[in-house]
PDB file of C-alpha atoms in Angstrom:
ATOM      1  CA  ASP A   1      10.763 -32.457  19.052  1.00 35.00           C
ATOM      2  CA  ASN A   2      12.116 -31.514  22.470  1.00 32.00           C
ATOM      3  CA  SER A   3      15.701 -31.598  21.231  1.00 35.00           C
ATOM      4  CA  MET A   4      14.872 -29.435  18.260  1.00 39.00           C
ATOM      5  CA  SER A   5      12.955 -26.837  20.267  1.00 40.00           C
ATOM      6  CA  ALA A   6      15.918 -26.495  22.604  1.00 35.00           C
ATOM      7  CA  ALA A   7      18.274 -25.583  19.778  1.00 44.00           C
ATOM      8  CA  PRO A   8      19.207 -21.899  19.545  1.00 47.00           C
ATOM      9  CA  PRO A   9      17.183 -19.900  17.019  1.00 52.00           C
ATOM     10  CA  PRO A  10      18.974 -18.821  13.819  1.00 53.00           C
ATOM     11  CA  ASN A  11      20.256 -15.247  13.655  1.00 54.00           C
ATOM     12  CA  GLY A  12      18.912 -14.374  17.081  1.00 51.00           C
ATOM     13  CA  MET A  13      15.277 -15.198  16.277  1.00 52.00           C
ATOM     14  CA  PRO A  14      12.854 -15.009  19.244  1.00 49.00           C
ATOM     15  CA  ALA A  15      12.344 -18.270  21.082  1.00 48.00           C
ATOM     16  CA  GLY A  16       8.533 -18.057  21.067  1.00 46.00           C
ATOM     17  CA  PRO A  17       6.109 -19.236  23.791  1.00 40.00           C
ATOM     18  CA  PRO A  18       7.223 -21.744  26.471  1.00 36.00           C
ATOM     19  CA  ARG A  19       7.335 -25.389  25.347  1.00 36.00           C
ATOM     20  CA  ALA A  20       4.703 -26.352  27.937  1.00 29.00           C
ATOM     21  CA  MET A  21       2.078 -24.406  25.993  1.00 32.00           C
ATOM     22  CA  ILE A  22       2.579 -26.395  22.811  1.00 34.00           C
ATOM     23  CA  ALA A  23       0.589 -29.341  21.579  1.00 32.00           C
ATOM     24  CA  ASP A  24       2.795 -32.039  20.065  1.00 31.00           C
ATOM     25  CA  ALA A  25       0.882 -32.132  16.793  1.00 34.00           C
ATOM     26  CA  THR A  26       0.976 -29.215  14.388  1.00 41.00           C
ATOM     27  CA  PRO A  27      -2.627 -28.432  13.322  1.00 45.00           C
ATOM     28  CA  GLN A  28      -3.685 -28.537   9.720  1.00 48.00           C
ATOM     29  CA  SER A  29      -3.535 -25.120   8.114  1.00 57.00           C
ATOM     30  CA  CYS A  30      -7.193 -25.084   6.948  1.00 63.00           C
ATOM     31  CA  GLY A  31      -9.232 -26.302   9.883  1.00 58.00           C
ATOM     32  CA  PRO A  32     -12.944 -26.915  10.602  1.00 69.00           C
ATOM     33  CA  VAL A  33     -13.390 -24.432  13.492  1.00 80.00           C
ATOM     34  CA  PRO A  34     -16.660 -22.460  13.012  1.00 88.00           C
ATOM     35  CA  TYR A  35     -15.879 -19.016  11.655  1.00 89.00           C
ATOM     36  CA  SER A  36     -16.134 -15.712  13.460  1.00 89.00           C
ATOM     37  CA  ARG A  37     -13.561 -12.922  13.434  1.00 87.00           C
ATOM     38  CA  ASP A  38     -12.980 -13.184  17.188  1.00 90.00           C
ATOM     39  CA  ARG A  39     -12.464 -16.950  17.040  1.00 93.00           C
ATOM     40  CA  VAL A  40     -10.787 -17.693  13.694  1.00 95.00           C
ATOM     41  CA  CYS A  41      -8.066 -15.772  11.882  1.00 96.00           C
ATOM     42  CA  TRP A  42      -6.529 -16.229   8.454  1.00 96.00           C
ATOM     43  CA  GLY A  43      -2.883 -15.225   8.264  1.00 96.00           C
ATOM     44  CA  SER A  44       0.540 -15.975   6.853  1.00 96.00           C
ATOM     45  CA  PHE A  45       3.927 -16.462   8.467  1.00 97.00           C
ATOM     46  CA  GLU A  46       6.727 -14.140   7.393  1.00 94.00           C
ATOM     47  CA  ARG A  47       9.221 -16.513   5.826  1.00 91.00           C
ATOM     48  CA  ASN A  48      12.389 -14.968   7.311  1.00 91.00           C
ATOM     49  CA  THR A  49      11.224 -14.337  10.891  1.00 93.00           C
ATOM     50  CA  GLY A  50       8.157 -16.528  11.366  1.00 94.00           C
ATOM     51  CA  GLN A  51       6.064 -13.519  12.376  1.00 95.00           C
ATOM     52  CA  TRP A  52       2.297 -14.074  12.304  1.00 97.00           C
ATOM     53  CA  CYS A  53       0.659 -11.683   9.812  1.00 95.00           C
ATOM     54  CA  PRO A  54      -3.175 -11.668   9.760  1.00 95.00           C
ATOM     55  CA  PHE A  55      -4.769 -10.868   6.421  1.00 94.00           C
ATOM     56  CA  VAL A  56      -6.968  -7.811   6.019  1.00 87.00           C
ATOM     57  CA  GLU A  57      -9.395  -9.758   3.767  1.00 89.00           C
ATOM     58  CA  GLN A  58     -10.623 -12.171   6.475  1.00 90.00           C
ATOM     59  CA  ASP A  59     -14.248 -12.472   5.318  1.00 86.00           C
ATOM     60  CA  GLU A  60     -13.328 -12.734   1.634  1.00 88.00           C
ATOM     61  CA  ILE A  61     -10.821 -15.545   2.250  1.00 93.00           C
ATOM     62  CA  GLU A  62     -13.242 -17.461   4.475  1.00 92.00           C
ATOM     63  CA  SER A  63     -16.014 -17.161   1.886  1.00 88.00           C
ATOM     64  CA  ALA A  64     -13.772 -18.531  -0.861  1.00 90.00           C
ATOM     65  CA  PHE A  65     -12.620 -21.352   1.414  1.00 93.00           C
ATOM     66  CA  ARG A  66     -16.198 -22.291   2.346  1.00 90.00           C
ATOM     67  CA  ALA A  67     -17.243 -22.169  -1.309  1.00 89.00           C
ATOM     68  CA  GLY A  68     -14.681 -24.843  -2.127  1.00 92.00           C
ATOM     69  CA  GLN A  69     -12.532 -22.626  -4.334  1.00 94.00           C
ATOM     70  CA  GLY A  70      -8.980 -23.801  -4.864  1.00 95.00           C
ATOM     71  CA  SER A  71      -7.504 -20.342  -4.271  1.00 96.00           C
ATOM     72  CA  ILE A  72      -8.285 -16.642  -3.986  1.00 95.00           C
ATOM     73  CA  LEU A  73      -6.403 -13.670  -5.436  1.00 93.00           C
ATOM     74  CA  LEU A  74      -5.789 -10.734  -3.069  1.00 91.00           C
ATOM     75  CA  PRO A  75      -5.047  -7.751  -5.359  1.00 84.00           C
ATOM     76  CA  ASN A  76      -4.624  -5.403  -2.396  1.00 76.00           C
ATOM     77  CA  CYS A  77      -1.996  -7.666  -0.822  1.00 82.00           C
ATOM     78  CA  PHE A  78       0.726  -7.359  -3.471  1.00 80.00           C
ATOM     79  CA  ASN A  79      -1.358  -9.586  -5.773  1.00 87.00           C
ATOM     80  CA  ALA A  80      -0.880 -12.541  -3.445  1.00 92.00           C
ATOM     81  CA  THR A  81      -2.776 -15.760  -4.104  1.00 96.00           C
ATOM     82  CA  VAL A  82      -3.875 -17.898  -1.151  1.00 97.00           C
ATOM     83  CA  HIS A  83      -4.011 -21.589  -2.097  1.00 97.00           C
ATOM     84  CA  PHE A  84      -6.372 -23.794  -0.068  1.00 95.00           C
ATOM     85  CA  ALA A  85      -4.186 -26.894  -0.109  1.00 90.00           C
ATOM     86  CA  GLN A  86      -4.057 -29.652   2.486  1.00 85.00           C
ATOM     87  CA  PRO A  87      -2.521 -30.322   4.858  1.00 87.00           C
ATOM     88  CA  HIS A  88      -1.099 -26.784   4.692  1.00 90.00           C
ATOM     89  CA  CYS A  89      -2.419 -23.749   2.862  1.00 95.00           C
ATOM     90  CA  HIS A  90       0.121 -21.391   1.361  1.00 96.00           C
ATOM     91  CA  GLN A  91       0.491 -17.988  -0.274  1.00 96.00           C
ATOM     92  CA  SER A  92       2.351 -17.131  -3.456  1.00 95.00           C
ATOM     93  CA  THR A  93       3.213 -13.630  -4.659  1.00 92.00           C
ATOM     94  CA  PRO A  94       4.490 -12.658  -8.105  1.00 90.00           C
ATOM     95  CA  ALA A  95       7.774 -10.850  -8.657  1.00 84.00           C
ATOM     96  CA  PHE A  96       7.528  -7.043  -8.681  1.00 74.00           C
ATOM     97  CA  GLY A  97      10.476  -5.010  -9.921  1.00 70.00           C
ATOM     98  CA  ALA A  98      13.563  -6.145  -8.021  1.00 71.00           C
ATOM     99  CA  LYS A  99      11.435  -8.085  -5.516  1.00 73.00           C
ATOM    100  CA  PRO A 100      11.419 -11.833  -6.355  1.00 83.00           C
ATOM    101  CA  ALA A 101       8.389 -14.092  -6.283  1.00 88.00           C
ATOM    102  CA  GLY A 102       7.493 -15.187  -2.742  1.00 89.00           C
ATOM    103  CA  PHE A 103       6.052 -18.098  -0.765  1.00 93.00           C
ATOM    104  CA  ARG A 104       4.562 -18.209   2.739  1.00 95.00           C
ATOM    105  CA  SER A 105       2.758 -20.770   4.833  1.00 96.00           C
ATOM    106  CA  VAL A 106      -0.869 -19.780   5.481  1.00 97.00           C
ATOM    107  CA  LEU A 107      -3.033 -20.806   8.417  1.00 96.00           C
ATOM    108  CA  ARG A 108      -6.716 -20.695   9.224  1.00 95.00           C
ATOM    109  CA  GLY A 109      -5.960 -20.550  12.901  1.00 95.00           C
ATOM    110  CA  GLU A 110      -7.984 -20.583  16.074  1.00 95.00           C
ATOM    111  CA  VAL A 111      -7.343 -17.376  17.997  1.00 96.00           C
ATOM    112  CA  GLY A 112      -5.245 -18.076  21.100  1.00 95.00           C
ATOM    113  CA  SER A 113      -3.889 -21.399  19.868  1.00 96.00           C
ATOM    114  CA  ILE A 114      -0.185 -22.138  19.489  1.00 96.00           C
ATOM    115  CA  VAL A 115       1.275 -23.537  16.267  1.00 95.00           C
ATOM    116  CA  ARG A 116       4.728 -24.807  15.455  1.00 94.00           C
ATOM    117  CA  LEU A 117       6.897 -23.537  12.610  1.00 94.00           C
ATOM    118  CA  HIS A 118       9.855 -25.453  11.199  1.00 92.00           C
ATOM    119  CA  TYR A 119      12.972 -23.663   9.993  1.00 90.00           C
ATOM    120  CA  TRP A 120      14.170 -24.927   6.625  1.00 89.00           C
ATOM    121  CA  SER A 121      17.903 -24.342   6.782  1.00 84.00           C
ATOM    122  CA  ARG A 122      18.546 -24.784   3.063  1.00 83.00           C
ATOM    123  CA  SER A 123      16.021 -22.138   1.988  1.00 84.00           C
ATOM    124  CA  LYS A 124      16.335 -20.166   5.255  1.00 87.00           C
ATOM    125  CA  THR A 125      12.577 -19.990   5.698  1.00 91.00           C
ATOM    126  CA  PHE A 126       9.989 -20.752   8.374  1.00 93.00           C
ATOM    127  CA  ARG A 127       7.130 -23.006   7.280  1.00 93.00           C
ATOM    128  CA  LEU A 128       4.333 -25.036   8.821  1.00 94.00           C
ATOM    129  CA  ASP A 129       5.448 -28.207   7.079  1.00 90.00           C
ATOM    130  CA  ARG A 130       8.592 -30.125   7.973  1.00 86.00           C
ATOM    131  CA  PRO A 131      11.528 -30.011   5.530  1.00 81.00           C
ATOM    132  CA  THR A 132      11.408 -32.807   2.996  1.00 77.00           C
ATOM    133  CA  SER A 133      15.134 -33.226   2.393  1.00 72.00           C
ATOM    134  CA  ASP A 134      16.762 -32.195   5.663  1.00 67.00           C
ATOM    135  CA  LEU A 135      15.920 -32.099   9.351  1.00 67.00           C
ATOM    136  CA  PRO A 136      14.604 -28.786  10.710  1.00 58.00           C
ATOM    137  CA  SER A 137      17.468 -27.032  12.473  1.00 69.00           C
ATOM    138  CA  TYR A 138      15.064 -25.095  14.659  1.00 84.00           C
ATOM    139  CA  VAL A 139      11.373 -24.979  15.518  1.00 90.00           C
ATOM    140  CA  MET A 140       9.466 -21.940  16.768  1.00 92.00           C
ATOM    141  CA  ASP A 141       6.072 -21.835  18.432  1.00 95.00           C
ATOM    142  CA  ILE A 142       3.768 -18.947  17.556  1.00 96.00           C
ATOM    143  CA  GLN A 143       0.535 -17.825  19.201  1.00 96.00           C
ATOM    144  CA  ILE A 144      -2.321 -16.997  16.829  1.00 96.00           C
ATOM    145  CA  THR A 145      -3.819 -13.561  17.404  1.00 96.00           C
ATOM    146  CA  ALA A 146      -7.017 -12.111  15.946  1.00 95.00           C
ATOM    147  CA  ALA A 147      -6.943  -9.799  12.964  1.00 92.00           C
ATOM    148  CA  PRO A 148      -7.283  -6.125  13.836  1.00 86.00           C
ATOM    149  CA  GLU A 149     -10.301  -4.250  12.599  1.00 79.00           C
ATOM    150  CA  PRO A 150      -9.788  -3.070   9.012  1.00 72.00           C
ATOM    151  CA  ALA A 151      -7.833   0.171   9.022  1.00 71.00           C
ATOM    152  CA  ALA A 152      -8.802   3.199   7.004  1.00 80.00           C
ATOM    153  CA  THR A 153      -6.637   3.816   3.955  1.00 85.00           C
ATOM    154  CA  VAL A 154      -5.729   6.796   1.807  1.00 91.00           C
ATOM    155  CA  TRP A 155      -4.149   7.194  -1.612  1.00 94.00           C
ATOM    156  CA  GLN A 156      -0.921   9.124  -2.117  1.00 94.00           C
ATOM    157  CA  TRP A 157       1.057  10.375  -5.120  1.00 94.00           C
ATOM    158  CA  LEU A 158       4.827  10.302  -5.564  1.00 93.00           C
ATOM    159  CA  ASP A 159       6.762  13.489  -6.302  1.00 90.00           C
ATOM    160  CA  LEU A 160       9.617  11.554  -7.956  1.00 91.00           C
ATOM    161  CA  PRO A 161       9.867  10.031 -11.442  1.00 91.00           C
ATOM    162  CA  THR A 162       8.619   6.462 -11.698  1.00 88.00           C
ATOM    163  CA  ALA A 163      12.182   5.181 -12.152  1.00 88.00           C
ATOM    164  CA  GLN A 164      13.051   6.482  -8.670  1.00 90.00           C
ATOM    165  CA  LEU A 165      10.275   4.594  -6.860  1.00 88.00           C
ATOM    166  CA  SER A 166      12.766   2.338  -5.067  1.00 85.00           C
ATOM    167  CA  SER A 167      14.566   5.326  -3.532  1.00 87.00           C
ATOM    168  CA  ALA A 168      11.428   7.153  -2.359  1.00 88.00           C
ATOM    169  CA  THR A 169      11.052   8.036   1.326  1.00 88.00           C
ATOM    170  CA  GLU A 170       7.842   8.858   3.179  1.00 86.00           C
ATOM    171  CA  ALA A 171       8.551  12.550   2.588  1.00 87.00           C
ATOM    172  CA  ASN A 172       8.140  11.960  -1.160  1.00 90.00           C
ATOM    173  CA  TRP A 173       4.551  10.717  -0.790  1.00 91.00           C
ATOM    174  CA  HIS A 174       1.670  13.198  -0.588  1.00 91.00           C
ATOM    175  CA  THR A 175      -1.907  12.394   0.325  1.00 92.00           C
ATOM    176  CA  PHE A 176      -4.831  13.030  -2.006  1.00 95.00           C
ATOM    177  CA  ALA A 177      -7.824  14.957  -0.705  1.00 93.00           C
ATOM    178  CA  PRO A 178     -10.286  12.614   1.074  1.00 92.00           C
ATOM    179  CA  GLU A 179     -12.842  12.855  -1.729  1.00 94.00           C
ATOM    180  CA  HIS A 180     -10.210  11.868  -4.304  1.00 95.00           C
ATOM    181  CA  SER A 181      -8.921   8.985  -2.177  1.00 94.00           C
ATOM    182  CA  ALA A 182     -12.483   7.646  -1.969  1.00 92.00           C
ATOM    183  CA  ILE A 183     -12.892   7.751  -5.758  1.00 95.00           C
ATOM    184  CA  ILE A 184      -9.554   5.996  -6.315  1.00 95.00           C
ATOM    185  CA  GLN A 185     -10.306   3.342  -3.690  1.00 88.00           C
ATOM    186  CA  GLN A 186     -13.640   2.551  -5.351  1.00 86.00           C
ATOM    187  CA  ALA A 187     -11.862   2.133  -8.689  1.00 88.00           C
ATOM    188  CA  ALA A 188      -9.226  -0.112  -7.096  1.00 85.00           C
ATOM    189  CA  ALA A 189     -11.938  -2.341  -5.624  1.00 75.00           C
ATOM    190  CA  THR A 190     -13.584  -2.802  -9.021  1.00 75.00           C
ATOM    191  CA  ALA A 191     -10.386  -2.784 -11.134  1.00 76.00           C
ATOM    192  CA  GLU A 192     -11.746   0.129 -13.164  1.00 86.00           C
ATOM    193  CA  HIS A 193     -10.266   3.517 -14.073  1.00 93.00           C
ATOM    194  CA  ALA A 194     -10.868   6.538 -11.840  1.00 94.00           C
ATOM    195  CA  THR A 195     -11.103  10.123 -13.050  1.00 96.00           C
ATOM    196  CA  ILE A 196     -10.508  13.037 -10.683  1.00 97.00           C
ATOM    197  CA  MET A 197     -10.356  16.797 -11.056  1.00 95.00           C
ATOM    198  CA  VAL A 198      -7.738  18.722  -9.078  1.00 94.00           C
ATOM    199  CA  GLY A 199      -8.282  22.388  -9.715  1.00 93.00           C
ATOM    200  CA  LEU A 200      -8.394  22.813 -13.493  1.00 94.00           C
ATOM    201  CA  SER A 201      -6.514  19.590 -14.280  1.00 94.00           C
ATOM    202  CA  GLN A 202      -8.055  16.189 -14.895  1.00 95.00           C
ATOM    203  CA  TYR A 203      -6.306  12.911 -14.106  1.00 97.00           C
ATOM    204  CA  THR A 204      -6.958   9.241 -14.767  1.00 97.00           C
ATOM    205  CA  ILE A 205      -5.906   6.644 -12.175  1.00 97.00           C
ATOM    206  CA  ARG A 206      -5.427   3.236 -13.772  1.00 95.00           C
ATOM    207  CA  ASP A 207      -3.179   0.151 -14.043  1.00 92.00           C
ATOM    208  CA  PHE A 208      -3.842  -0.979 -10.462  1.00 88.00           C
ATOM    209  CA  ASP A 209      -1.156  -3.419  -9.329  1.00 83.00           C
ATOM    210  CA  GLY A 210      -1.506  -4.416  -5.685  1.00 75.00           C
ATOM    211  CA  PRO A 211      -1.095  -1.233  -3.590  1.00 84.00           C
ATOM    212  CA  TYR A 212       0.208   0.774  -6.555  1.00 90.00           C
ATOM    213  CA  ALA A 213      -1.358   2.408  -9.603  1.00 93.00           C
ATOM    214  CA  ALA A 214      -0.500   4.938 -12.305  1.00 95.00           C
ATOM    215  CA  GLN A 215      -1.806   8.496 -12.515  1.00 96.00           C
ATOM    216  CA  ILE A 216      -2.028  10.107 -15.958  1.00 96.00           C
ATOM    217  CA  ASN A 217      -2.539  13.819 -16.624  1.00 94.00           C
ATOM    218  CA  ILE A 218      -5.140  13.743 -19.396  1.00 94.00           C
ATOM    219  CA  ARG A 219      -3.860  16.939 -21.066  1.00 91.00           C
ATOM    220  CA  THR A 220      -0.085  16.515 -20.778  1.00 90.00           C
ATOM    221  CA  ASN A 221       0.065  12.695 -20.515  1.00 92.00           C
ATOM    222  CA  ALA A 222       2.492  13.105 -17.588  1.00 92.00           C
ATOM    223  CA  ARG A 223       2.637   9.932 -15.521  1.00 94.00           C
ATOM    224  CA  ARG A 224       3.108   9.398 -11.782  1.00 94.00           C
ATOM    225  CA  VAL A 225       3.077   6.500  -9.341  1.00 95.00           C
ATOM    226  CA  VAL A 226       0.338   6.487  -6.724  1.00 95.00           C
ATOM    227  CA  ARG A 227      -0.107   4.095  -3.826  1.00 93.00           C
ATOM    228  CA  ARG A 228      -2.532   2.975  -1.135  1.00 89.00           C
ATOM    229  CA  ALA A 229      -1.329   3.635   2.433  1.00 86.00           C
ATOM    230  CA  PRO A 230      -2.730   3.357   5.988  1.00 81.00           C
ATOM    231  CA  ALA A 231      -4.555   6.522   6.964  1.00 82.00           C
ATOM    232  CA  GLY A 232      -3.122   6.594  10.494  1.00 72.00           C
ATOM    233  CA  ASP A 233      -2.906  10.075  11.929  1.00 66.00           C
ATOM    234  CA  LEU A 234      -1.754  11.827   8.776  1.00 73.00           C
ATOM    235  CA  PRO A 235      -1.776  15.584   9.343  1.00 75.00           C
ATOM    236  CA  VAL A 236      -3.661  17.893   7.000  1.00 80.00           C
ATOM    237  CA  PRO A 237      -1.142  20.001   5.059  1.00 84.00           C
ATOM    238  CA  PRO A 238      -1.075  23.483   6.620  1.00 85.00           C
ATOM    239  CA  THR A 239      -2.289  26.486   4.655  1.00 86.00           C
ATOM    240  CA  PRO A 240       0.209  29.389   4.773  1.00 86.00           C
ATOM    241  CA  ASP A 241      -1.099  32.292   6.871  1.00 87.00           C
ATOM    242  CA  ASP A 242      -1.029  34.701   3.929  1.00 87.00           C
ATOM    243  CA  LEU A 243      -3.263  32.353   1.912  1.00 91.00           C
ATOM    244  CA  ALA A 244      -5.759  31.494   4.662  1.00 89.00           C
ATOM    245  CA  GLU A 245      -8.383  33.909   3.286  1.00 91.00           C
ATOM    246  CA  GLU A 246      -7.313  33.850  -0.363  1.00 94.00           C
ATOM    247  CA  VAL A 247      -8.618  31.951  -3.379  1.00 95.00           C
ATOM    248  CA  CYS A 248      -6.887  30.550  -6.451  1.00 95.00           C
ATOM    249  CA  GLY A 249      -7.220  33.136  -9.199  1.00 94.00           C
ATOM    250  CA  LEU A 250      -7.943  30.428 -11.776  1.00 95.00           C
ATOM    251  CA  CYS A 251     -10.338  27.904 -10.202  1.00 95.00           C
ATOM    252  CA  THR A 252     -11.567  30.362  -7.480  1.00 95.00           C
ATOM    253  CA  GLU A 253     -11.427  27.631  -4.804  1.00 95.00           C
ATOM    254  CA  ASP A 254     -10.387  28.725  -1.296  1.00 95.00           C
ATOM    255  CA  PHE A 255      -6.825  27.659  -0.428  1.00 95.00           C
ATOM    256  CA  ALA A 256      -7.964  26.942   3.138  1.00 93.00           C
ATOM    257  CA  LYS A 257     -10.633  24.522   1.848  1.00 92.00           C
ATOM    258  CA  THR A 258      -8.237  22.696  -0.479  1.00 93.00           C
ATOM    259  CA  PRO A 259      -5.209  22.007   1.750  1.00 92.00           C
ATOM    260  CA  HIS A 260      -4.269  18.813  -0.128  1.00 91.00           C
ATOM    261  CA  TRP A 261      -3.937  20.669  -3.437  1.00 92.00           C
ATOM    262  CA  PRO A 262      -0.327  21.842  -3.911  1.00 91.00           C
ATOM    263  CA  THR A 263       0.239  25.537  -4.547  1.00 92.00           C
ATOM    264  CA  LEU A 264       2.867  27.454  -6.503  1.00 92.00           C
ATOM    265  CA  ARG A 265       3.931  30.995  -5.702  1.00 92.00           C
ATOM    266  CA  LEU A 266       5.174  32.755  -8.834  1.00 92.00           C
ATOM    267  CA  ALA A 267       8.061  35.229  -9.009  1.00 90.00           C
ATOM    268  CA  CYS A 268       5.491  38.044  -9.069  1.00 92.00           C
ATOM    269  CA  SER A 269       4.235  36.754  -5.655  1.00 91.00           C
ATOM    270  CA  HIS A 270       0.834  35.603  -6.929  1.00 94.00           C
ATOM    271  CA  THR A 271      -0.087  32.074  -5.822  1.00 94.00           C
ATOM    272  CA  PHE A 272      -2.201  29.461  -7.601  1.00 95.00           C
ATOM    273  CA  HIS A 273      -2.963  25.784  -7.246  1.00 94.00           C
ATOM    274  CA  TYR A 274      -0.195  24.034  -9.147  1.00 92.00           C
ATOM    275  CA  SER A 275      -2.719  21.873 -11.013  1.00 93.00           C
ATOM    276  CA  CYS A 276      -4.323  25.111 -12.253  1.00 95.00           C
ATOM    277  CA  ILE A 277      -1.276  27.219 -13.147  1.00 94.00           C
ATOM    278  CA  GLN A 278       0.487  24.312 -14.881  1.00 89.00           C
ATOM    279  CA  ASN A 279      -1.909  24.823 -17.804  1.00 89.00           C
ATOM    280  CA  VAL A 280      -0.320  28.261 -18.259  1.00 92.00           C
ATOM    281  CA  LEU A 281       3.229  27.128 -17.513  1.00 90.00           C
ATOM    282  CA  THR A 282       3.121  24.456 -20.217  1.00 87.00           C
ATOM    283  CA  MET A 283       1.571  26.520 -23.027  1.00 89.00           C
ATOM    284  CA  GLU A 284       3.244  25.857 -26.384  1.00 89.00           C
ATOM    285  CA  ASN A 285       3.352  29.598 -27.064  1.00 91.00           C
ATOM    286  CA  ILE A 286       6.064  30.746 -24.660  1.00 90.00           C
ATOM    287  CA  ALA A 287       5.055  34.385 -25.088  1.00 90.00           C
ATOM    288  CA  ALA A 288       1.608  33.514 -23.688  1.00 91.00           C
ATOM    289  CA  ARG A 289       3.066  32.198 -20.440  1.00 93.00           C
ATOM    290  CA  LYS A 290       2.090  35.097 -18.203  1.00 94.00           C
ATOM    291  CA  CYS A 291       0.681  35.452 -14.712  1.00 95.00           C
ATOM    292  CA  PRO A 292      -3.114  35.393 -15.102  1.00 95.00           C
ATOM    293  CA  LEU A 293      -3.454  38.268 -12.623  1.00 95.00           C
ATOM    294  CA  CYS A 294      -0.663  40.757 -13.366  1.00 95.00           C
ATOM    295  CA  ARG A 295       0.501  39.464 -16.798  1.00 95.00           C
ATOM    296  CA  ALA A 296       4.116  39.228 -15.656  1.00 93.00           C
ATOM    297  CA  PRO A 297       6.090  36.929 -18.012  1.00 92.00           C
ATOM    298  CA  LEU A 298       6.790  33.421 -16.742  1.00 87.00           C
ATOM    299  CA  ASP A 299      10.025  31.709 -17.734  1.00 71.00           C
ATOM    300  CA  PHE A 300       9.075  28.260 -16.422  1.00 58.00           C
ATOM    301  CA  ALA A 301       9.253  25.649 -19.192  1.00 46.00           C
ATOM    302  CA  GLY A 302       7.297  22.815 -17.596  1.00 41.00           C
ATOM    303  CA  GLY A 303       8.228  19.643 -15.699  1.00 39.00           C
ATOM    304  CA  SER A 304       8.675  20.036 -11.947  1.00 40.00           C
ATOM    305  CA  PRO A 305       7.894  23.494 -10.551  1.00 43.00           C
ATOM    306  CA  PRO A 306      10.694  25.837  -9.495  1.00 38.00           C
ATOM    307  CA  LEU A 307      11.618  26.607  -5.921  1.00 33.00           C
ATOM    308  CA  GLY A 308       8.708  28.171  -4.138  1.00 36.00           C
ATOM    309  CA  ALA A 309       6.176  25.405  -4.747  1.00 39.00           C
ATOM    310  CA  ARG A 310       4.804  23.789  -1.621  1.00 43.00           C
ATOM    311  CA  HIS A 311       5.233  20.550  -3.519  1.00 41.00           C
ATOM    312  CA  ASP A 312       4.957  19.316  -7.064  1.00 38.00           C
ATOM    313  CA  GLY A 313       1.253  18.795  -7.654  1.00 44.00           C
ATOM    314  CA  PRO A 314      -0.442  15.565  -8.693  1.00 52.00           C
ATOM    315  CA  GLY A 315       0.639  14.452 -12.133  1.00 43.00           C
ATOM    316  CA  SER A 316       2.357  17.576 -13.446  1.00 48.00           C
TER     317      SER A 316
END
């Protein structure tokens, strides 16, 4: 062991805690330590770097483990399944798009303890178990830290077509109003559909797949990708000064009270919530597409809004 721990880490990996801190025996990955969140932590090890990654679902995993279940599905963790195998638990994740199926070592670890990972040179992965067909080219010692308190989450919609999901940046994601995020989160937790009203448009959120789901405009059948994201310190979208005391001429909601609802300023300078005016913009009778306030003709034929929209509203 001493000779292996002295070997240089692959690709500049961190060397981990000093060797003197390490017990010679690697602990079993599902241990008998009495459970409390400040004493025990469930987590996985990132296969390429060995980084310790505590699960969010600490209590749920512990309950399944104590109940003697063979595994537990974590739909909010990329549909990962934690397998309670001995001597080492592990996590498997299904393929998603271009992302292949994955495997990680999982540990029910005592907070503050040090565990040893073995680098499998053939598969280029860090695991708790020793390689079966070759000697580990490197070992790394990792300290187990407690899981942070569960973070608040929000739901966001993507302003790009579904096919462009892989090229989306953070600027392409827009946060739902808090009341809509709460409805979607409840549906995600129960694997049911959610229905929300944004202005005069109604949407269904369904097909939950890990942190992602689909949003369907009930009238137009337009489809968007939505996702769960950490709330963090996301700013509230600003309301333009000239709209601060104005209301949408269709739903009569104050713009200042609905900052998460995208707006569209028409060529005639009248502004509406995009989810409201889209019902006019997509009328089959083109001659009927007129500003609801001044009756100026609108030449917009549907799809994404023209320049002048704050952003393309949920599920156009």
